Coordinates of C-alpha atoms in Angstrom, one line a residue:
M1 CA 167.9 -117.3 -93.6
K2 CA 166.1 -115.4 -96.3
L3 CA 162.9 -115.1 -94.3
L4 CA 165.2 -113.7 -91.5
L5 CA 167.2 -111.6 -93.6
L6 CA 163.6 -110.3 -95.2
A7 CA 162.6 -109.7 -91.5
V8 CA 165.6 -107.6 -90.6
A9 CA 165.5 -105.7 -93.6
V10 CA 161.7 -104.7 -92.9
F11 CA 162.4 -103.7 -89.3
T12 CA 165.2 -101.6 -90.2
S13 CA 163.2 -99.8 -92.7
V14 CA 160.5 -99.1 -90.1
A15 CA 163.0 -98.2 -88.0
V16 CA 164.8 -95.4 -90.5
R17 CA 161.4 -94.0 -91.3
A18 CA 160.4 -93.7 -87.6
A19 CA 163.6 -92.2 -86.6
E20 CA 162.7 -89.5 -89.3
K21 CA 159.5 -88.4 -87.3
P22 CA 160.4 -86.8 -84.4
N23 CA 159.0 -87.9 -80.4
I24 CA 156.7 -85.2 -79.2
L25 CA 156.3 -84.6 -75.2
L26 CA 153.7 -82.0 -74.5
I27 CA 153.8 -80.7 -71.0
V28 CA 150.6 -78.7 -69.5
G29 CA 150.9 -76.6 -66.3
D30 CA 147.4 -75.8 -64.5
D31 CA 146.4 -72.0 -63.6
I32 CA 150.0 -71.0 -63.5
G33 CA 150.7 -67.4 -64.1
Y34 CA 153.0 -65.6 -67.0
S35 CA 155.6 -64.5 -64.9
D36 CA 155.7 -67.7 -62.6
L37 CA 159.0 -69.5 -64.4
G38 CA 162.4 -68.3 -63.6
C39 CA 162.9 -67.9 -67.4
F40 CA 160.0 -65.5 -67.7
G41 CA 161.0 -63.6 -64.5
S42 CA 160.0 -65.4 -61.5
E43 CA 162.1 -65.8 -58.3
I44 CA 160.6 -69.2 -58.0
R45 CA 163.3 -72.0 -58.8
T46 CA 162.7 -73.8 -62.2
P47 CA 166.0 -75.0 -63.3
N48 CA 164.6 -77.6 -65.7
L49 CA 162.2 -75.2 -67.3
D50 CA 164.7 -72.5 -67.8
A51 CA 167.1 -75.1 -69.1
L52 CA 164.6 -76.1 -71.7
A53 CA 164.4 -72.6 -72.6
K54 CA 168.1 -72.1 -72.9
R55 CA 168.1 -74.8 -75.7
G56 CA 164.8 -74.0 -77.0
L57 CA 162.7 -71.0 -78.1
R58 CA 160.6 -68.9 -75.6
A59 CA 157.2 -67.2 -76.9
T60 CA 156.3 -64.3 -75.2
S61 CA 153.1 -63.4 -77.1
F62 CA 151.5 -67.0 -77.0
C63 CA 147.8 -67.0 -76.4
A64 CA 145.6 -70.0 -74.6
G65 CA 141.8 -69.5 -73.6
P66 CA 140.7 -67.9 -70.4
T67 CA 140.3 -71.0 -68.6
C68 CA 141.0 -74.7 -68.4
S69 CA 138.6 -77.1 -70.6
P70 CA 138.2 -74.2 -73.7
T71 CA 142.0 -74.2 -74.0
R72 CA 142.4 -77.8 -73.7
A73 CA 139.8 -78.3 -76.4
M74 CA 141.9 -76.0 -78.9
L75 CA 144.8 -77.8 -78.0
M76 CA 143.6 -81.6 -78.5
T77 CA 141.8 -80.5 -82.0
G78 CA 143.5 -77.2 -83.4
V79 CA 140.3 -75.5 -83.9
D80 CA 138.4 -73.0 -81.8
H81 CA 136.4 -74.2 -78.8
H82 CA 133.3 -73.0 -80.0
I83 CA 133.5 -75.6 -83.0
A84 CA 135.3 -78.5 -80.8
G85 CA 132.5 -78.7 -78.3
L86 CA 133.4 -76.5 -75.5
G87 CA 131.9 -73.2 -76.3
N88 CA 131.4 -72.6 -73.0
M89 CA 132.4 -74.4 -69.7
H90 CA 130.2 -77.4 -69.3
E91 CA 129.6 -76.7 -65.8
H92 CA 128.3 -72.9 -66.8
T93 CA 126.5 -73.5 -70.0
G94 CA 123.4 -71.6 -70.3
S95 CA 119.9 -72.1 -71.4
R96 CA 120.5 -70.9 -74.8
Q97 CA 123.3 -72.9 -75.2
K98 CA 122.3 -76.4 -74.3
G99 CA 121.9 -78.7 -77.2
Q100 CA 123.6 -76.5 -79.6
P101 CA 126.5 -77.6 -81.7
G102 CA 129.7 -76.6 -80.2
Y103 CA 128.5 -76.6 -76.7
E104 CA 128.2 -80.5 -76.1
G105 CA 130.5 -80.2 -73.2
H106 CA 133.0 -82.8 -74.6
L107 CA 134.8 -83.4 -77.8
N108 CA 132.4 -83.8 -80.4
D109 CA 132.3 -85.7 -83.8
R110 CA 132.9 -82.4 -85.9
V111 CA 136.6 -82.9 -84.9
T112 CA 139.4 -85.3 -84.3
A113 CA 141.6 -85.4 -81.4
I114 CA 145.0 -85.1 -82.1
S115 CA 145.9 -88.2 -80.4
K116 CA 144.0 -90.0 -82.9
V117 CA 145.7 -88.3 -85.7
M118 CA 149.3 -89.3 -84.5
L119 CA 147.9 -92.8 -83.4
D120 CA 146.9 -93.5 -87.2
G121 CA 150.1 -91.6 -88.3
G122 CA 152.3 -94.2 -86.6
Y123 CA 152.9 -93.0 -83.1
H124 CA 152.5 -94.4 -79.9
T125 CA 150.1 -92.2 -77.8
Y126 CA 150.3 -91.7 -74.0
M127 CA 148.7 -89.5 -71.4
A128 CA 148.7 -88.9 -67.9
G129 CA 147.0 -86.0 -65.8
K130 CA 144.0 -83.8 -66.0
W131 CA 141.7 -84.2 -69.0
H132 CA 138.4 -82.0 -68.4
L133 CA 137.1 -82.5 -71.7
G134 CA 134.2 -84.9 -71.0
E135 CA 133.3 -87.4 -68.1
E136 CA 131.3 -90.1 -70.0
P137 CA 133.5 -93.4 -71.1
Q138 CA 133.0 -92.4 -74.7
S139 CA 134.9 -89.1 -74.0
W140 CA 137.6 -90.2 -72.0
P141 CA 141.2 -90.3 -73.7
A142 CA 141.5 -93.7 -74.6
A143 CA 137.9 -93.3 -76.7
V144 CA 140.1 -90.7 -78.8
G145 CA 143.2 -92.2 -79.5
F146 CA 145.3 -92.6 -76.3
E147 CA 147.0 -96.2 -76.2
R148 CA 147.8 -95.6 -72.4
D149 CA 146.3 -93.3 -70.0
F150 CA 146.2 -92.4 -66.4
T151 CA 143.6 -89.6 -66.2
L152 CA 141.8 -87.3 -63.9
M153 CA 138.6 -86.6 -65.4
Q154 CA 137.5 -83.4 -63.8
G155 CA 138.6 -79.8 -63.8
G156 CA 140.5 -80.2 -60.2
G157 CA 140.2 -81.8 -56.7
S158 CA 142.8 -83.5 -54.3
N159 CA 146.2 -84.2 -55.3
W160 CA 146.5 -87.0 -52.9
S161 CA 144.6 -90.4 -52.7
D162 CA 141.8 -89.6 -51.0
M163 CA 140.2 -88.3 -54.3
G164 CA 138.3 -85.5 -52.5
Y165 CA 136.8 -82.5 -54.6
P166 CA 135.6 -79.5 -52.9
D167 CA 132.0 -79.5 -53.6
P168 CA 129.1 -81.2 -51.6
A169 CA 127.4 -82.1 -55.1
H170 CA 130.1 -84.3 -56.1
P171 CA 132.5 -84.9 -53.5
R172 CA 134.8 -87.2 -55.1
V173 CA 136.7 -87.2 -58.2
T174 CA 137.2 -89.8 -61.0
F175 CA 140.5 -91.6 -62.6
S176 CA 140.6 -94.0 -65.5
L177 CA 143.6 -96.1 -66.0
N178 CA 144.0 -97.2 -69.7
G179 CA 140.3 -96.5 -70.4
K180 CA 139.2 -98.5 -67.5
P181 CA 137.5 -96.7 -64.3
L182 CA 140.2 -96.6 -61.2
E183 CA 138.0 -96.7 -58.1
K184 CA 141.0 -96.5 -55.5
L185 CA 144.6 -94.7 -55.7
P186 CA 147.7 -96.0 -54.1
D187 CA 148.0 -94.7 -50.6
N188 CA 151.2 -93.1 -51.5
H189 CA 149.5 -91.1 -54.4
F190 CA 150.8 -87.2 -55.1
S191 CA 149.4 -86.4 -58.3
T192 CA 152.9 -84.6 -59.6
Q193 CA 154.9 -87.7 -59.1
A194 CA 152.3 -90.2 -60.2
F195 CA 151.8 -88.5 -63.6
S196 CA 155.5 -88.1 -64.0
D197 CA 155.7 -91.9 -62.9
F198 CA 153.4 -93.1 -65.2
I199 CA 154.8 -91.6 -68.3
I200 CA 158.5 -93.2 -67.4
T201 CA 156.7 -96.3 -67.3
C202 CA 155.0 -96.2 -70.9
L203 CA 158.5 -94.8 -72.2
D204 CA 160.0 -97.8 -70.8
E205 CA 157.4 -100.0 -71.9
H206 CA 158.1 -99.5 -75.8
K207 CA 161.7 -98.2 -75.6
D208 CA 162.9 -100.7 -77.8
D209 CA 160.3 -99.9 -80.4
P210 CA 161.6 -97.7 -83.2
K211 CA 158.1 -96.2 -83.6
P212 CA 157.9 -92.4 -82.2
F213 CA 155.7 -91.4 -79.3
F214 CA 153.5 -88.6 -78.8
T215 CA 152.7 -87.9 -74.7
Y216 CA 150.6 -85.5 -73.5
L217 CA 151.8 -84.8 -69.6
S218 CA 148.9 -82.4 -68.1
Y219 CA 150.0 -82.1 -64.4
Q220 CA 147.3 -80.8 -61.7
A221 CA 150.0 -78.5 -60.3
C222 CA 149.3 -75.5 -59.5
H223 CA 145.7 -75.9 -59.5
S224 CA 144.1 -75.5 -55.9
P225 CA 144.0 -76.8 -53.7
F226 CA 147.8 -76.3 -53.3
A227 CA 149.7 -79.5 -52.6
V228 CA 153.0 -80.6 -51.7
P229 CA 155.1 -83.3 -50.0
D230 CA 156.0 -82.5 -46.5
D231 CA 159.6 -82.3 -47.0
W232 CA 159.0 -79.2 -49.9
R233 CA 156.4 -77.7 -47.6
D234 CA 159.2 -74.8 -46.0
K235 CA 161.4 -74.6 -49.2
Y236 CA 160.3 -70.8 -49.5
K237 CA 159.6 -70.2 -45.7
G238 CA 160.0 -66.3 -45.4
D239 CA 160.3 -65.7 -49.2
Y240 CA 157.6 -63.6 -49.3
D241 CA 157.4 -61.8 -46.3
Q242 CA 157.8 -58.5 -48.1
G243 CA 154.1 -58.6 -49.6
Y244 CA 152.8 -59.1 -53.1
E245 CA 153.3 -55.3 -54.5
V246 CA 157.0 -55.9 -53.8
V247 CA 157.4 -59.3 -55.3
R248 CA 155.4 -58.2 -58.5
A249 CA 157.4 -55.3 -58.9
A250 CA 160.8 -57.3 -58.9
R251 CA 159.3 -59.6 -61.2
I252 CA 158.0 -56.9 -63.8
A253 CA 161.7 -55.2 -63.4
R254 CA 163.2 -58.6 -64.3
M255 CA 161.0 -59.5 -67.2
K256 CA 162.2 -56.1 -68.6
E257 CA 166.0 -57.2 -68.2
M258 CA 165.3 -60.2 -69.7
G259 CA 163.5 -58.9 -72.7
I260 CA 160.3 -60.9 -72.1
I261 CA 158.5 -57.3 -72.1
A262 CA 159.6 -54.0 -73.5
K263 CA 161.5 -51.6 -71.2
D264 CA 158.6 -49.1 -71.3
A265 CA 155.9 -51.6 -70.9
T266 CA 153.0 -50.5 -69.1
S267 CA 151.3 -52.7 -66.0
F268 CA 148.1 -52.9 -64.9
P269 CA 147.5 -51.4 -61.7
R270 CA 147.1 -53.3 -58.1
L271 CA 142.9 -53.9 -58.3
P272 CA 141.0 -51.5 -56.0
N273 CA 139.7 -54.9 -54.2
I274 CA 143.2 -55.8 -53.2
P275 CA 144.5 -53.7 -49.9
A276 CA 147.7 -52.5 -49.8
W277 CA 150.2 -55.1 -48.2
N278 CA 151.2 -52.5 -45.6
T279 CA 147.2 -52.0 -44.5
L280 CA 147.3 -55.7 -43.6
S281 CA 147.5 -56.7 -40.3
P282 CA 151.0 -58.9 -39.4
G283 CA 148.7 -61.9 -38.7
Q284 CA 147.1 -61.6 -42.2
Q285 CA 150.4 -60.9 -43.9
Q286 CA 151.8 -64.2 -42.2
L287 CA 148.8 -66.1 -43.8
S288 CA 148.8 -64.6 -47.0
A289 CA 152.6 -64.9 -47.3
R290 CA 152.4 -68.5 -46.1
K291 CA 149.9 -69.4 -48.9
M292 CA 152.3 -68.2 -51.6
E293 CA 155.0 -70.6 -49.9
I294 CA 153.2 -73.5 -50.5
Y295 CA 152.4 -72.2 -54.5
A296 CA 156.0 -71.7 -55.1
A297 CA 156.9 -75.0 -53.5
M298 CA 154.4 -76.8 -55.6
M299 CA 155.5 -75.1 -58.7
E300 CA 159.3 -76.2 -58.0
N301 CA 158.3 -79.7 -57.2
M302 CA 156.6 -80.0 -60.6
D303 CA 159.9 -78.3 -62.2
F304 CA 161.4 -81.2 -60.3
H305 CA 159.3 -84.1 -62.0
I306 CA 159.5 -82.5 -65.6
G307 CA 163.4 -83.0 -64.8
R308 CA 162.9 -86.7 -64.1
V309 CA 161.0 -87.2 -67.4
L310 CA 163.4 -85.4 -69.4
D311 CA 166.3 -87.1 -67.7
H312 CA 164.6 -90.5 -68.3
L313 CA 164.4 -89.5 -72.1
K314 CA 167.9 -88.8 -72.1
K315 CA 169.0 -92.0 -70.2
L316 CA 166.9 -94.1 -72.9
G317 CA 168.5 -92.0 -75.9
K318 CA 165.5 -90.0 -77.0
L319 CA 165.6 -86.7 -75.9
D320 CA 167.6 -85.0 -78.8
N321 CA 164.9 -86.6 -81.1
T322 CA 162.0 -85.4 -78.6
L323 CA 160.2 -82.0 -79.7
V324 CA 159.5 -81.0 -75.7
L325 CA 156.9 -78.3 -75.1
F326 CA 155.5 -76.6 -71.9
M327 CA 153.0 -74.2 -71.3
P328 CA 150.0 -73.4 -68.8
D329 CA 146.4 -74.0 -69.6
N330 CA 145.2 -70.1 -68.6
G331 CA 146.6 -67.2 -66.4
A332 CA 146.8 -67.6 -62.5
E333 CA 143.4 -68.8 -60.3
P334 CA 142.3 -65.4 -58.4
I335 CA 139.7 -67.6 -56.0
E336 CA 140.0 -68.3 -52.3
L337 CA 137.5 -71.0 -52.1
A338 CA 136.7 -70.8 -48.4
A339 CA 136.6 -67.1 -48.1
L340 CA 134.6 -66.9 -50.8
V341 CA 132.1 -69.5 -49.8
A342 CA 131.9 -68.3 -46.3
S343 CA 130.6 -65.0 -47.8
V344 CA 127.9 -66.7 -50.1
D345 CA 126.8 -69.7 -48.9
P346 CA 127.1 -70.9 -45.0
K347 CA 125.9 -74.2 -45.5
M348 CA 128.7 -75.1 -48.1
A349 CA 131.2 -73.3 -45.8
E350 CA 129.8 -75.8 -43.0
W351 CA 130.5 -78.4 -45.3
L352 CA 133.8 -77.6 -46.3
E353 CA 135.1 -76.9 -42.7
K354 CA 133.9 -80.4 -41.8
N355 CA 135.5 -82.2 -44.7
W356 CA 138.4 -80.2 -45.8
D357 CA 141.4 -79.0 -43.6
T358 CA 141.8 -75.1 -43.6
K359 CA 144.2 -74.9 -40.9
P360 CA 147.5 -73.1 -41.9
E361 CA 149.8 -75.5 -40.2
N362 CA 148.4 -78.2 -42.5
W363 CA 148.0 -76.0 -46.0
G364 CA 149.6 -78.1 -48.6
R365 CA 148.8 -81.6 -46.7
K366 CA 146.4 -84.3 -47.7
G367 CA 143.1 -82.9 -47.0
S368 CA 143.8 -79.3 -46.7
L369 CA 142.5 -76.6 -48.5
C370 CA 145.0 -73.9 -49.6
D371 CA 144.8 -71.4 -52.5
Y372 CA 146.2 -67.7 -52.8
G373 CA 143.9 -65.3 -54.0
A374 CA 143.6 -62.1 -56.5
A375 CA 146.5 -60.7 -54.9
W376 CA 148.6 -63.2 -55.7
A377 CA 147.2 -64.3 -59.2
Q378 CA 148.2 -60.8 -60.1
V379 CA 151.5 -61.3 -59.1
G380 CA 151.7 -64.5 -61.5
S381 CA 150.0 -62.0 -63.8
G382 CA 153.2 -60.1 -64.0
P383 CA 152.4 -56.7 -65.9
F384 CA 148.8 -57.9 -67.8
R385 CA 145.5 -57.1 -66.6
M386 CA 143.4 -59.6 -64.6
F387 CA 144.0 -63.3 -64.4
K388 CA 142.3 -66.4 -65.3
H389 CA 138.5 -66.2 -66.4
Y390 CA 139.1 -63.2 -68.1
V391 CA 140.0 -62.3 -72.1
T392 CA 142.1 -59.9 -71.0
E393 CA 145.8 -60.5 -71.0
G394 CA 146.1 -62.0 -67.6
G395 CA 143.8 -64.4 -68.5
I396 CA 144.9 -65.7 -72.2
R397 CA 148.6 -64.8 -72.5
V398 CA 150.7 -67.7 -71.2
P399 CA 154.4 -68.8 -71.3
L400 CA 155.1 -71.2 -73.8
I401 CA 158.7 -72.9 -74.2
V402 CA 159.7 -75.1 -77.1
A403 CA 162.9 -77.4 -77.4
G404 CA 164.4 -80.2 -79.7
P405 CA 165.0 -81.4 -83.1
G406 CA 164.4 -78.6 -85.5
V407 CA 164.3 -75.6 -82.9
K408 CA 167.0 -72.8 -82.9
S409 CA 168.4 -72.6 -79.3
G410 CA 168.1 -69.9 -77.0
G411 CA 165.7 -67.4 -78.7
I412 CA 162.7 -65.4 -78.0
S413 CA 159.8 -64.7 -80.0
D414 CA 157.2 -62.2 -79.2
T415 CA 155.2 -62.6 -82.3
Q416 CA 151.3 -63.5 -82.2
L417 CA 150.6 -67.2 -81.4
H418 CA 147.7 -69.3 -80.4
V419 CA 147.4 -72.8 -78.8
T420 CA 145.5 -74.0 -82.0
D421 CA 149.1 -73.7 -83.6
L422 CA 150.6 -76.7 -81.7
P423 CA 148.3 -79.3 -83.3
A424 CA 149.2 -77.9 -86.7
T425 CA 152.9 -78.0 -85.7
F426 CA 152.7 -81.5 -84.3
I427 CA 151.2 -82.7 -88.1
A428 CA 153.7 -80.9 -90.0
M429 CA 156.7 -82.3 -87.9
A430 CA 155.5 -85.8 -88.4
G431 CA 154.6 -85.3 -91.7
I432 CA 151.3 -87.1 -91.5
E433 CA 147.8 -86.0 -92.7
H434 CA 144.7 -84.6 -90.8
P435 CA 141.8 -86.7 -91.7
A436 CA 139.7 -83.5 -92.9
K437 CA 141.6 -83.6 -96.2
T438 CA 139.4 -86.8 -97.1
N439 CA 136.6 -86.2 -94.7
P440 CA 134.6 -82.9 -95.0
K441 CA 132.8 -83.6 -92.0
I442 CA 135.6 -83.2 -89.8
A443 CA 136.8 -79.4 -89.0
P444 CA 140.6 -79.2 -90.2
P445 CA 143.2 -77.2 -87.9
T446 CA 143.0 -73.6 -88.2
G447 CA 146.2 -72.7 -86.4
K448 CA 149.4 -72.3 -87.9
S449 CA 152.3 -74.6 -88.1
L450 CA 154.9 -73.4 -85.7
V451 CA 158.2 -75.5 -87.7
P452 CA 159.2 -72.3 -89.7
L453 CA 159.2 -70.0 -86.9
L454 CA 161.2 -72.4 -84.6
S455 CA 163.9 -73.1 -87.0
G456 CA 164.5 -69.4 -87.3
A457 CA 163.6 -69.4 -91.0
V458 CA 160.8 -66.7 -90.4
A459 CA 160.1 -64.3 -87.6
A460 CA 156.5 -64.7 -87.7
V461 CA 153.6 -67.3 -89.1
R462 CA 150.9 -64.5 -89.4
T463 CA 150.5 -61.2 -91.2
E464 CA 149.7 -58.1 -89.5
K465 CA 146.2 -58.7 -91.2
E466 CA 145.6 -62.0 -89.7
W467 CA 143.4 -62.0 -86.3
I468 CA 142.4 -64.3 -83.8
G469 CA 139.2 -64.2 -81.6
E470 CA 138.0 -65.5 -78.2
E471 CA 134.7 -65.6 -76.1
L472 CA 134.1 -67.1 -72.9
F473 CA 131.3 -66.1 -70.6
G474 CA 129.9 -62.9 -72.9
N475 CA 133.5 -61.5 -72.5
R476 CA 134.9 -61.3 -76.1
A477 CA 138.2 -60.5 -77.7
I478 CA 139.7 -59.8 -81.2
R479 CA 143.6 -59.6 -81.7
Q480 CA 145.2 -58.2 -84.8
G481 CA 148.9 -57.8 -84.8
D482 CA 149.6 -55.3 -81.9
W483 CA 146.0 -54.3 -81.7
K484 CA 143.4 -56.1 -79.0
L485 CA 139.6 -55.2 -79.0
I486 CA 137.8 -56.7 -75.7
N487 CA 134.5 -56.3 -74.8
T488 CA 134.0 -57.2 -71.0
I489 CA 131.0 -57.8 -69.1
P490 CA 130.0 -55.5 -66.0
G491 CA 129.9 -58.6 -63.9
A492 CA 133.7 -59.4 -64.5
G493 CA 134.8 -56.0 -63.9
G494 CA 134.2 -54.3 -67.1
S495 CA 131.9 -51.7 -68.8
G496 CA 130.4 -53.9 -71.2
E497 CA 131.8 -51.7 -73.9
W498 CA 134.4 -52.0 -76.7
E499 CA 137.8 -51.2 -75.6
L500 CA 140.6 -50.7 -78.2
Y501 CA 144.7 -51.4 -76.9
N502 CA 147.9 -51.4 -78.8
L503 CA 149.8 -54.3 -77.1
R504 CA 153.1 -53.2 -78.2
S505 CA 152.8 -50.2 -76.4
D506 CA 150.6 -51.0 -73.6
P507 CA 150.6 -54.7 -72.8
G508 CA 149.0 -53.9 -69.3
E509 CA 145.8 -52.8 -71.3
T510 CA 145.8 -49.6 -69.6
I511 CA 145.1 -46.6 -72.3
N512 CA 141.9 -47.4 -74.2
L513 CA 142.5 -45.9 -77.7
F514 CA 139.2 -46.5 -79.2
P515 CA 138.6 -42.7 -79.1
K516 CA 141.6 -42.0 -81.0
H517 CA 141.1 -44.8 -83.6
P518 CA 137.7 -45.4 -84.4
D519 CA 138.7 -47.0 -87.7
K520 CA 140.7 -49.4 -86.4
H521 CA 137.7 -49.9 -83.6
A522 CA 135.6 -50.5 -86.4
E523 CA 137.9 -52.6 -88.4
L524 CA 138.4 -55.2 -85.4
L525 CA 134.8 -55.2 -84.7
A526 CA 134.0 -56.6 -88.0
H527 CA 136.3 -59.1 -87.5
W528 CA 134.3 -60.0 -84.2
A529 CA 131.3 -60.2 -86.5
E530 CA 133.0 -62.5 -88.7
Y531 CA 134.4 -64.9 -85.9
E532 CA 131.4 -65.2 -84.1
K533 CA 129.6 -66.3 -87.2
Q534 CA 132.2 -68.6 -88.2
N535 CA 132.3 -70.4 -85.0
G536 CA 128.7 -70.4 -84.3
V537 CA 129.1 -68.4 -80.9
I538 CA 125.8 -68.0 -78.9
L539 CA 126.4 -65.1 -76.6
T540 CA 125.1 -65.3 -72.8
D541 CA 126.4 -64.5 -69.7
D542 CA 126.1 -67.8 -68.2
G543 CA 129.1 -68.3 -66.1
P544 CA 131.1 -67.4 -62.9
F545 CA 130.4 -63.6 -63.3
R546 CA 126.4 -63.6 -63.9
K547 CA 125.5 -64.0 -60.1
K548 CA 127.9 -63.8 -57.2
K549 CA 126.7 -67.3 -56.0
D550 CA 128.0 -68.9 -59.3
A551 CA 131.4 -67.6 -58.7
V552 CA 132.0 -70.6 -56.1
K553 CA 132.0 -73.2 -58.9
I554 CA 134.8 -71.4 -60.7
D555 CA 137.8 -72.7 -58.3
N556 CA 137.3 -76.0 -59.9
D557 CA 137.0 -75.0 -63.5

């Protein structure tokens, strides 16, 4: 009896300590534009994310990296991606960068993944979805602290059971299941549903365990090729017949009404290589609108499955003690792969035509190839300049929603935040110690804990003097308060010269203030030099903008 009472006491003590620690559910969408959520101004129906925003916080000045794996490296480690091992996209690593620290193409031994930190801190750790942080087993999620995982290793590919990848050099994607290679997917596999189902299974497995959980749900949606079940394909039929210019203007107007952007916020103009909608033929308009219909359906379908996961947490009685976060990994994807390939590489175009279905009547279905191009990506960017791949606001500013214990409901924050802030926040909320405190070989998180901001105790976690840097493909940026200095290489549509913007008055980055504020330009340029040195940046233009033929690769980043 004494042993039984002792066991009960020990279990109760563990349960009490565990109850003090919040569960964490981190949800990441892929290639989703800033304005694509209903609660950020979209006409796309996202009721579950909208409800999450209503009971939590919307951060309107939250920045990620300009492409997938740099963002995910920072998200998983809390340090700059040049330190973590993804200084460049592994697919585009230049000759000067290969073999150098910070350019390993996977999370290196200078960092500890947040999954390992949380596991060692007493958390269960689950992951489902896209990884893109190393394809060798020593870099898989199971090797960096995830107890359970169902993982797509590459940056994109088919959402269906065929496991296709639109590149003849490696035409199949690879998966792992709990640290072991998965050679075949179930015939009924659809990525958004399957990843959600896996997380629900993990939650059920330990539903009676008092230990808290850290869950990383990393959807393929809405990365191309766009995919959606048949009964979802026509949910937006006819909704985009008015064209991308009208849809974009309506979104920006709603964003101003909602307080997402200022009433007098500038908007970056339609790019000169995007034709005006009324210059397209009726057939061209119909095809373009159909692509956006499929994208919108895929987005709403993702929201539906997010709702399933949240409902299951509520059923288990764990939602109230779960910190839930949603963010995309970068801005909207501007590439139309089939059209780009046809103009660059006839042999690859022939391979795509043979191995992928490009017929409009099948867009969204298994084996089909569908993406929407720069015009609709600019809609996704709202008022901001450019989209994915760029260090301009359209490439790196993404919506962030946070709700759960310790989060004041219904708020909007426009203070400067960064993806590296999230691991620091998880550690603070869990009350655990990062290994860098005892191991000098491990890089400590550089982000700021958002705990005081989420609670409403403070309005900002950075002072006006603190700054954040970014570099990818030779494109550079420094943000300090409302000021931003950027340098975009000519191949990426820039001048190759430094440009200065004030994002408070000009979020569209339309007015270069360098001539009027040379002192601010010099101050931020000095911070760039500091960032470059701190993070071991090796400047090179190796990447999708260097040569036209290289641009074919960026659809799968």
